[in-house]
Structure formats: structure tokens, C-alpha cells
Amino acid sequence: MRKTVLCLLLCILLLPVYGKAETTESTGFDLKKLAEDTVFLARLDDPSHAILGLERNADKKRYPASTTKIMTCILALELSEPDELVKVSKRACNLSERNSKMGLEPGDRFQMIDLLYGLMLPSGNDAAIAIAEHIGGSVDGFADLMNKKAQSLGMDGTHYVNPHGLHNAEHYTTARDLAILTAYAMENETFRKIVSTTECTVKSKDGKKLVLRNANRLLRDVTANTYEPYSCLYANAIGVKTGDTHLAGKCLVAAAEKNGATYLLVLLHGENAPDSAKGREKDKYAAQRFYDAIELFEYAFQNDTVAVGADTLSCLPDTYACSPDPSVSLASEALYRIEWDETESLTVPRWKAGALLADPFPEEFLNYSVTSPNAPIGEIAGTVSVVIENETLFHGTLFAEDYTFPPTPEPTQEPIFIIEEETPFVPLSPVPAPTPSPEVTPSWIPIPTETPKPNGSWFWNLFRCAPDC
């Protein structure tokens, strides 16, 4: 009897838990069908909140596996210079065969930037240790720096003990924390370039070359040259990092971008392949997290919408200038004032809204029609509309504003020379200075004399004239 009562009490206590999980997953997308039990999908501009309610166990502590290296990479970029030489220790290379490696050997000397590619593309644990020892003095010293950085970013559910993510009970994070960290790291251009690289070759100071290939199958088809591949290539993918240990399961932190809209996705604790699985069957389990990521990204691109109205599009033009008669030279133009219908609005996917929010507004989306080119100032002269993919989104009215104004010349610092007539250049030959000649006085002009004039002579002079008169 006591056992029966205890069982009933236990069922009652568990009912609210299951009810809450159902509420969280009522988003239009069935999260239960995913292979991962921890899901978090967010926009890059808001990594602390899931979009469309697409989250499950987002704040539950999970083992991060090699997604740990996101923190290792961004911390190294901030605390070192890309061209710093790092000498590889024996400890960095003392790893079992099951470890993912870059291919380092004791005594190798690589630039820091080369080790970061080895850290993030093939997920080299040897590179992680070499970086940690160089910056933190030891693995433990670097882990302290990792935890301080996590605290500064508000990653309250995270604790690190190593730079690579090999299993440790005290090494954990949450899906939400990983999204916050990744959004921060993606602001760094070098980090973004590294995680989006599919393949590269690095060279040590001693001339050793290593070819590094990205393990992220959203960016590179890793099975193309083996058995029939489970291709996971995704055109919108831009990184970031995979992870895989037996206790952490299949993990993936990914980012995708379409027309300026960027999303972050964290998938943790995915299903492992059974020990008996081999070949194609085993690879199907490895590929599943990438399939799930593509499906979630596509759902977000189509269903994460935003309301756009003419009153919210500050980049829409408010004037339009054109030639009154296209057959006449553009020496003069007509100016029209645009009034948009601010009552119009539409709901579009966020990635498509990026085209509408471009500043200046793209000319190819604007359709002008001047129906009354001689309309008086202030009167309606035509219409304007926004047309994208043969769909008219917004309407506006053209009002006559001003006419026949000459275009303003561009300011220039160069001196302006006006040449009235072009004449051929003729070199001048030396000309002797002219000899001054005595001045000749015309005969009809009276020659003054020193003889005193009698009184009243000015009166008679009025009647004098030249001798020819």
C-alpha cells in the first residue's frame, strides 16, 4: 500500500514537468523529432532569446565537447598577436589516437594564427593545449582565463577546466551560454574568417606543412571520396564548430546567413551511433545534427517575420528628379515631391526585409510614372511604387515641386581657364627696340605761343577753326 501511494505521489509531481515541456515546444515546429535533446535557435542580434520559441533545455548544463574551442579561439585572438611564434611542448602532443589532432610534434614552431586554424578546422586538441600553455602558462592557468571571460559575458551556467572539451565532470555549459559566446566571437572578423574556411595549408617556422580541413559538414562534404555520401552542404552556412564525445553526444554550434539576417543554432547531446554501426549506417548518425540544423535554419528563414510599413522605411526617397522630356538634354530637370501611403504595411520574412531596409533604398525596386509632366507646382504629377519580385508593396504620389533648374556643378579645387580662341603657337624672334620718332602735330591744331594775348582774345578764339574751314 505504501509503495502504491509513493508511486501516485511521484506521478503527480512529474506531471507539471512534462506539461511545461509540451508548452515550450508548441511552436509549429516539432522539436521532438530532432536527434538532440538540447536545442537553441536565436538571431545573431539577440542571442539571449530563442526565436519562434525554438528552444529545449536551453539552460540545462551539458558537456560541450569541442564546442569549447570557440572560447579558446576568441580568447587567443584577444590575448595574443596572430604572428606570435608558439613552440609546441611534449604535453601538447601526448594524446591518444582517439583524439582529434592538427598534426603537431614536440618542438614545432607555428604562428598563433596557424594554430587557431588547426584548432577550429580539424578540431586539434594538440593545438588547444599548445595555445593554452603559451598564453596561460599552463592548461589550468588558461582555464582560469576562460572562466573569467565567461563571467564577463554573463555565461552563468558555464565552467571550464580545459581548452579542448575532453570530458570532465566539472567542464560544462548551456546552449544559451554557447549562443551568447558565439555571437560575441562572430563580431571578431578574424574569428569569422577562420570558422568559415573549408581548407587551408599552414607552414611551421622550420618549413613543415600541414593541410587542414574543416570538420563542419555544412561547409564541406567530408564523405565525397569514400562511400556514398550523406551530403550536408548548406549554401547559407557561415561556420562555426562541431563537437563529439561519448558523454557529450553529437554537438554542433552553427551560424547561417541570408540577405543580412543571421541565425545562431546550438544542438547538444545528440544521439550517438550504436557500437555495432559501421560505414554508411554509422555516418548517418554523424550527419544527423547537420540535417537537423538545415531544417531549423530553413524554418527560421521562412517563419521569423517582421512587419514593415512605409512609415518605418526611413530610407525611402522623398523626392524624384527627371527630365521633363527624355529626348531633350538633361541640362534641366523637373523635381517632384513624394508622399508615401503610410497606412500600407506588410509582413515579410526577416531575411527578405533586409532588402527593404537598405540605405539608400535600391533604385531597382522603385517604379516611377509621370502622367502630368506640366502639372502646376503642388499638384499631382504621377505615381511611384515599390515593386519586388513583381509584387507591389508600397504606393506613393508624385507632386510637382519645381521646374527647370540647372544641375549644380561639382565643386573643384582646380583653377578654371577660359580660352576664347585657340591659336597656333609661334616662337617669337628677338625684335630690336624701336627708335623714338619726333612727335608730329596736326596742322589744324593751333600752336600755342608765348606771346601775351590781348584782353578779350578768348572771345575771338570762339570763331577760329582749322585752315581748311
XYZ file of C-alpha atoms in Angstrom:
469
model
C 0.000 0.000 0.000
C 2.783 2.410 0.913
C 4.521 1.673 -2.416
C 1.312 2.449 -4.312
C 0.883 5.798 -2.552
C 4.511 6.740 -3.228
C 4.123 5.928 -6.917
C 0.994 8.073 -7.167
C 2.736 10.992 -5.457
C 5.696 10.664 -7.799
C 3.429 10.754 -10.864
C 1.660 13.858 -9.555
C 4.993 15.601 -9.002
C 6.154 14.786 -12.518
C 3.015 15.975 -14.303
C 3.876 19.720 -14.224
C 7.323 18.993 -15.609
C 6.005 17.218 -18.679
C 3.280 19.832 -19.125
C 5.888 22.609 -19.201
C 7.936 20.781 -21.821
C 4.890 20.473 -24.109
C 4.205 24.217 -23.729
C 7.787 25.120 -24.615
C 7.657 23.037 -27.769
C 4.319 24.353 -29.111
C 5.941 26.471 -31.819
C 4.743 24.994 -35.082
C 7.989 23.052 -35.370
C 8.167 19.648 -33.706
C 11.381 19.662 -31.671
C 10.730 16.098 -30.551
C 11.698 14.753 -33.957
C 15.259 16.086 -33.609
C 18.073 13.755 -32.574
C 19.322 16.275 -29.991
C 17.613 16.869 -26.665
C 19.107 20.363 -26.233
C 18.182 22.964 -28.841
C 18.531 26.723 -29.004
C 17.935 28.862 -32.104
C 18.428 32.620 -31.886
C 19.148 35.637 -34.044
C 22.680 36.952 -34.008
C 21.392 40.340 -32.830
C 19.593 38.751 -29.862
C 21.494 35.640 -28.712
C 19.923 35.524 -25.235
C 16.404 34.743 -26.504
C 15.216 31.949 -28.734
C 13.288 32.935 -31.843
C 9.853 31.483 -32.522
C 10.095 29.639 -29.195
C 12.572 27.195 -30.705
C 14.401 26.113 -27.583
C 14.512 22.974 -25.485
C 16.595 22.521 -22.323
C 18.402 25.728 -23.277
C 19.560 26.389 -19.701
C 20.343 22.810 -18.748
C 24.014 22.089 -18.080
C 25.555 19.939 -20.772
C 29.020 18.729 -21.701
C 30.176 20.906 -24.619
C 32.855 18.646 -26.155
C 34.896 20.538 -28.777
C 32.486 23.490 -28.944
C 34.707 24.553 -26.011
C 37.210 25.668 -28.635
C 35.033 28.643 -29.530
C 36.100 30.181 -26.211
C 39.720 29.063 -26.686
C 39.874 30.694 -30.115
C 38.354 34.066 -29.261
C 40.408 34.308 -26.069
C 43.626 33.606 -28.000
C 42.726 36.260 -30.561
C 42.266 38.814 -27.784
C 45.320 37.905 -25.690
C 47.953 37.323 -28.380
C 49.116 38.534 -31.769
C 48.483 36.440 -34.902
C 52.183 36.326 -35.817
C 53.435 35.236 -32.374
C 55.592 32.111 -32.553
C 54.368 29.250 -30.381
C 56.677 26.373 -29.513
C 54.851 23.060 -29.134
C 55.546 21.085 -25.941
C 55.629 17.306 -25.452
C 52.470 17.515 -23.360
C 50.552 19.040 -26.244
C 51.402 16.026 -28.395
C 50.929 13.352 -25.718
C 47.404 12.426 -26.802
C 45.743 9.100 -27.521
C 44.818 8.058 -31.036
C 41.129 8.759 -30.377
C 41.862 12.475 -30.064
C 41.274 14.809 -32.978
C 44.600 16.402 -33.876
C 46.135 19.068 -36.037
C 49.316 17.021 -36.520
C 51.813 18.792 -34.230
C 55.085 17.321 -32.982
C 57.225 18.374 -29.989
C 59.449 21.299 -30.892
C 57.313 22.547 -33.807
C 57.093 26.317 -34.015
C 53.975 27.751 -35.608
C 52.497 31.212 -35.686
C 49.481 31.651 -33.424
C 47.129 32.214 -36.369
C 48.147 28.843 -37.867
C 47.412 27.064 -34.588
C 43.980 28.707 -34.487
C 43.175 27.255 -37.900
C 44.367 23.881 -36.607
C 42.177 24.361 -33.537
C 38.938 25.195 -35.374
C 39.102 23.282 -38.682
C 40.257 19.739 -37.817
C 39.472 20.439 -34.111
C 43.039 19.792 -32.991
C 43.337 19.033 -29.274
C 47.112 19.327 -29.674
C 46.667 22.895 -30.934
C 44.366 23.691 -27.995
C 46.992 22.625 -25.432
C 49.806 24.456 -27.228
C 47.742 27.655 -27.286
C 46.738 27.301 -23.623
C 50.313 26.776 -22.451
C 51.597 29.706 -24.498
C 49.000 32.198 -23.230
C 48.106 30.919 -19.756
C 51.402 29.289 -18.827
C 49.550 26.013 -18.324
C 46.220 24.364 -19.095
C 44.922 25.289 -15.631
C 46.099 28.867 -15.981
C 44.329 29.207 -19.312
C 41.146 27.641 -17.892
C 41.099 30.408 -15.269
C 41.180 32.975 -18.064
C 38.351 31.137 -19.833
C 36.149 31.241 -16.733
C 36.802 34.949 -16.176
C 35.804 35.646 -19.769
C 32.658 33.555 -19.386
C 31.670 35.527 -16.283
C 32.217 38.827 -18.078
C 29.879 37.680 -20.874
C 27.157 36.628 -18.443
C 27.575 32.902 -19.097
C 26.267 31.908 -15.670
C 25.780 28.228 -16.485
C 29.311 27.608 -17.747
C 32.517 26.322 -16.157
C 35.742 25.329 -17.941
C 38.639 23.122 -16.834
C 40.440 22.677 -20.187
C 40.787 24.363 -23.601
C 39.623 21.439 -25.783
C 36.481 19.921 -24.254
C 37.651 16.401 -23.409
C 35.297 15.025 -20.798
C 35.482 16.265 -17.226
C 32.534 16.310 -14.823
C 33.325 19.936 -13.905
C 33.514 21.076 -17.523
C 30.054 22.126 -18.707
C 27.966 24.845 -20.329
C 24.428 25.528 -21.571
C 23.001 26.021 -25.030
C 22.045 29.616 -24.242
C 25.556 30.382 -22.955
C 27.092 28.932 -26.109
C 24.865 31.167 -28.241
C 25.923 34.238 -26.239
C 29.594 33.287 -26.590
C 29.319 32.605 -30.322
C 27.505 35.867 -31.015
C 30.322 37.694 -29.223
C 33.038 35.781 -31.104
C 31.410 36.388 -34.503
C 31.961 40.123 -34.027
C 35.676 39.425 -34.483
C 36.484 39.421 -38.213
C 39.436 37.039 -37.839
C 37.330 34.541 -35.886
C 34.588 34.700 -38.516
C 37.149 34.161 -41.287
C 38.677 31.136 -39.534
C 35.414 29.299 -38.857
C 34.147 29.861 -42.407
C 37.292 28.434 -44.052
C 36.849 24.996 -45.613
C 40.510 24.121 -46.170
C 43.933 25.727 -45.831
C 47.648 24.877 -45.620
C 49.853 26.147 -42.802
C 53.638 26.118 -42.545
C 55.869 25.967 -39.463
C 58.950 28.105 -38.912
C 61.031 25.054 -39.870
C 59.168 24.503 -43.155
C 56.738 21.780 -42.043
C 53.449 21.943 -43.994
C 50.068 20.742 -42.770
C 46.831 20.632 -44.772
C 43.839 21.478 -42.570
C 40.245 20.602 -43.491
C 37.088 21.776 -41.766
C 35.043 19.085 -39.988
C 31.864 21.176 -40.311
C 29.853 19.318 -42.933
C 27.595 22.311 -43.542
C 30.655 23.854 -45.220
C 32.461 20.808 -46.646
C 31.362 17.374 -47.834
C 33.671 15.120 -45.832
C 32.420 11.869 -47.373
C 32.661 12.674 -51.081
C 35.648 10.403 -51.709
C 34.575 7.402 -49.607
C 31.261 5.545 -49.693
C 28.025 7.064 -50.968
C 27.902 10.361 -49.065
C 25.264 11.826 -46.825
C 25.808 15.334 -48.133
C 25.047 18.090 -45.623
C 26.295 21.099 -47.582
C 24.240 24.229 -46.901
C 24.626 27.330 -49.053
C 23.706 29.743 -46.234
C 26.143 28.293 -43.656
C 28.975 30.502 -42.278
C 30.540 28.258 -39.557
C 31.032 27.620 -36.529
C 32.133 24.439 -34.606
C 31.387 20.761 -34.133
C 31.881 18.594 -31.036
C 31.717 14.895 -30.317
C 32.441 12.775 -27.256
C 30.624 9.705 -25.977
C 29.136 11.501 -22.948
C 28.502 14.822 -24.706
C 26.954 13.145 -27.740
C 26.835 14.805 -31.148
C 27.172 18.582 -30.760
C 27.009 21.475 -33.185
C 27.149 25.246 -32.955
C 26.275 26.690 -36.350
C 25.518 30.021 -37.978
C 23.679 30.767 -41.205
C 23.037 33.988 -43.086
C 20.586 35.019 -45.792
C 20.321 38.587 -47.116
C 21.686 40.094 -43.918
C 19.600 38.015 -41.469
C 21.899 35.799 -39.366
C 20.883 32.983 -37.031
C 22.786 31.003 -34.414
C 21.931 27.412 -33.633
C 23.138 25.232 -30.755
C 22.475 21.489 -30.797
C 23.816 19.474 -27.841
C 23.607 15.879 -26.625
C 22.723 14.368 -29.981
C 22.222 10.644 -30.427
C 25.360 8.512 -30.709
C 25.646 5.680 -33.194
C 25.345 2.200 -31.670
C 28.600 0.316 -31.217
C 27.559 -2.138 -33.916
C 27.078 0.581 -36.556
C 29.666 0.793 -39.318
C 30.169 2.509 -42.646
C 27.111 4.257 -44.045
C 24.976 3.395 -41.027
C 27.477 4.988 -38.649
C 27.832 8.053 -40.863
C 24.073 8.566 -40.838
C 24.284 9.282 -37.096
C 27.229 11.621 -37.634
C 25.314 13.550 -40.286
C 22.023 13.848 -38.420
C 22.903 17.032 -36.472
C 23.685 18.785 -39.760
C 20.360 17.705 -41.282
C 18.585 18.996 -38.179
C 20.458 22.299 -38.402
C 19.452 22.824 -42.042
C 15.809 22.112 -41.260
C 15.797 24.550 -38.337
C 17.551 27.294 -40.302
C 15.116 26.963 -43.199
C 12.176 27.096 -40.803
C 13.587 30.272 -39.258
C 14.206 31.967 -42.604
C 10.597 31.384 -43.665
C 8.782 31.923 -40.370
C 10.747 34.563 -38.495
C 8.846 37.534 -39.888
C 8.876 41.282 -39.366
C 6.199 43.909 -40.042
C 7.382 46.589 -42.474
C 5.436 49.753 -43.246
C 6.087 52.806 -45.396
C 6.225 54.866 -42.202
C 9.065 52.705 -40.852
C 11.180 52.818 -44.017
C 13.155 55.993 -43.405
C 15.357 55.144 -46.388
C 12.531 55.571 -48.914
C 13.227 58.620 -51.147
C 11.207 61.792 -50.576
C 11.970 63.457 -53.933
C 12.330 62.415 -57.555
C 14.104 64.375 -60.298
C 13.865 63.632 -64.011
C 13.982 65.289 -67.395
C 10.530 66.557 -68.496
C 11.241 65.241 -71.987
C 13.649 62.266 -72.300
C 14.514 63.361 -75.857
C 15.853 66.699 -74.573
C 19.256 67.128 -72.983
C 19.374 66.790 -69.202
C 20.542 70.384 -68.874
C 17.356 70.959 -66.871
C 15.213 68.659 -64.732
C 11.828 68.566 -63.082
C 11.637 67.890 -59.338
C 8.765 66.037 -57.728
C 7.940 65.607 -54.043
C 6.924 62.096 -52.947
C 4.219 61.363 -50.399
C 4.037 57.671 -49.425
C 0.864 55.964 -48.269
C 1.807 55.404 -44.623
C -1.213 53.185 -43.976
C 0.318 50.379 -46.046
C 2.325 47.664 -44.313
C 3.211 44.047 -44.904
C 4.728 41.110 -43.076
C 7.796 39.572 -44.675
C 10.462 37.072 -43.606
C 13.226 38.851 -41.763
C 15.837 37.889 -44.376
C 13.735 39.473 -47.131
C 13.176 42.629 -45.080
C 16.906 43.272 -45.317
C 16.477 44.354 -48.941
C 13.821 46.877 -47.913
C 15.957 48.357 -45.150
C 18.975 49.122 -47.334
C 20.078 52.750 -47.211
C 19.919 54.297 -49.767
C 16.865 52.413 -50.938
C 17.714 50.283 -54.022
C 16.714 52.108 -57.211
C 15.821 48.853 -58.961
C 12.841 48.418 -56.624
C 11.338 51.846 -57.437
C 8.845 52.317 -60.283
C 8.044 55.937 -61.249
C 5.250 57.074 -63.577
C 4.977 60.781 -64.500
C 1.497 61.172 -66.042
C 1.294 65.006 -65.959
C 4.758 66.431 -66.687
C 3.361 70.008 -66.889
C 1.307 69.887 -63.704
C 1.352 73.150 -61.690
C 3.522 73.249 -58.598
C 1.816 71.454 -55.738
C -0.466 69.395 -57.997
C -0.345 65.641 -58.610
C 2.036 64.782 -61.437
C 2.235 60.978 -61.212
C 2.766 57.926 -59.014
C 5.591 55.853 -57.564
C 5.629 52.321 -56.169
C 7.952 49.750 -54.596
C 7.997 46.533 -56.614
C 9.967 43.432 -55.597
C 9.725 40.154 -57.489
C 6.728 41.505 -59.486
C 4.860 42.255 -56.250
C 3.850 45.861 -55.498
C 4.473 46.537 -51.825
C 4.004 50.293 -51.311
C 2.439 53.189 -53.216
C 3.283 56.879 -53.333
C 2.178 60.082 -55.099
C 4.360 62.495 -57.087
C 3.624 66.182 -56.557
C 5.120 68.861 -58.824
C 7.690 70.749 -56.777
C 9.941 72.846 -59.050
C 10.976 73.001 -62.700
C 13.933 73.635 -64.976
C 16.722 74.085 -62.528
C 20.244 73.559 -63.878
C 22.313 70.839 -62.275
C 24.743 72.062 -59.649
C 28.352 71.622 -60.823
C 30.596 69.510 -58.691
C 32.985 71.604 -56.562
C 36.575 71.547 -57.734
C 39.882 72.784 -56.439
C 41.408 73.067 -59.918
C 41.793 76.571 -61.484
C 39.364 77.280 -64.312
C 40.773 78.687 -67.578
C 38.535 80.167 -70.279
C 40.042 80.022 -73.769
C 38.142 82.140 -76.288
C 40.080 81.189 -79.420
C 42.764 78.644 -79.994
C 45.748 79.981 -81.997
C 48.839 78.088 -83.061
C 51.929 78.767 -81.010
C 54.660 80.625 -82.916
C 58.002 81.193 -81.221
C 58.972 84.859 -81.111
C 62.274 86.077 -82.589
C 64.186 88.922 -80.959
C 62.943 92.330 -82.190
C 65.183 95.422 -81.821
C 63.781 98.189 -79.703
C 62.093 100.874 -81.897
C 63.818 104.253 -82.338
C 61.693 107.042 -80.869
C 60.477 109.496 -83.551
C 59.646 113.178 -83.077
C 56.031 113.859 -82.402
C 54.096 115.325 -85.356
C 51.499 117.911 -84.626
C 48.444 118.070 -86.947
C 48.325 121.312 -88.957
C 44.801 122.188 -87.931
C 45.585 122.312 -84.214
C 46.721 125.850 -83.141
C 50.259 126.009 -81.876
C 50.458 127.914 -78.644
C 52.963 130.772 -78.445
C 54.458 132.666 -75.591
C 53.123 135.961 -76.960
C 50.802 137.606 -74.464
C 47.228 137.625 -75.690
C 45.314 140.927 -75.657
C 42.314 141.226 -73.476
C 39.198 139.672 -74.990
C 41.154 137.245 -77.230
C 39.193 134.331 -75.819
C 36.077 135.828 -77.419
C 37.600 135.836 -80.926
C 39.009 132.344 -80.467
C 35.496 131.033 -80.411
C 35.253 131.738 -84.118
C 38.584 130.231 -85.121
C 38.798 126.944 -86.982
C 41.233 124.841 -88.923
C 42.766 126.371 -92.097
C 40.571 124.098 -94.295
C 37.304 125.581 -92.972
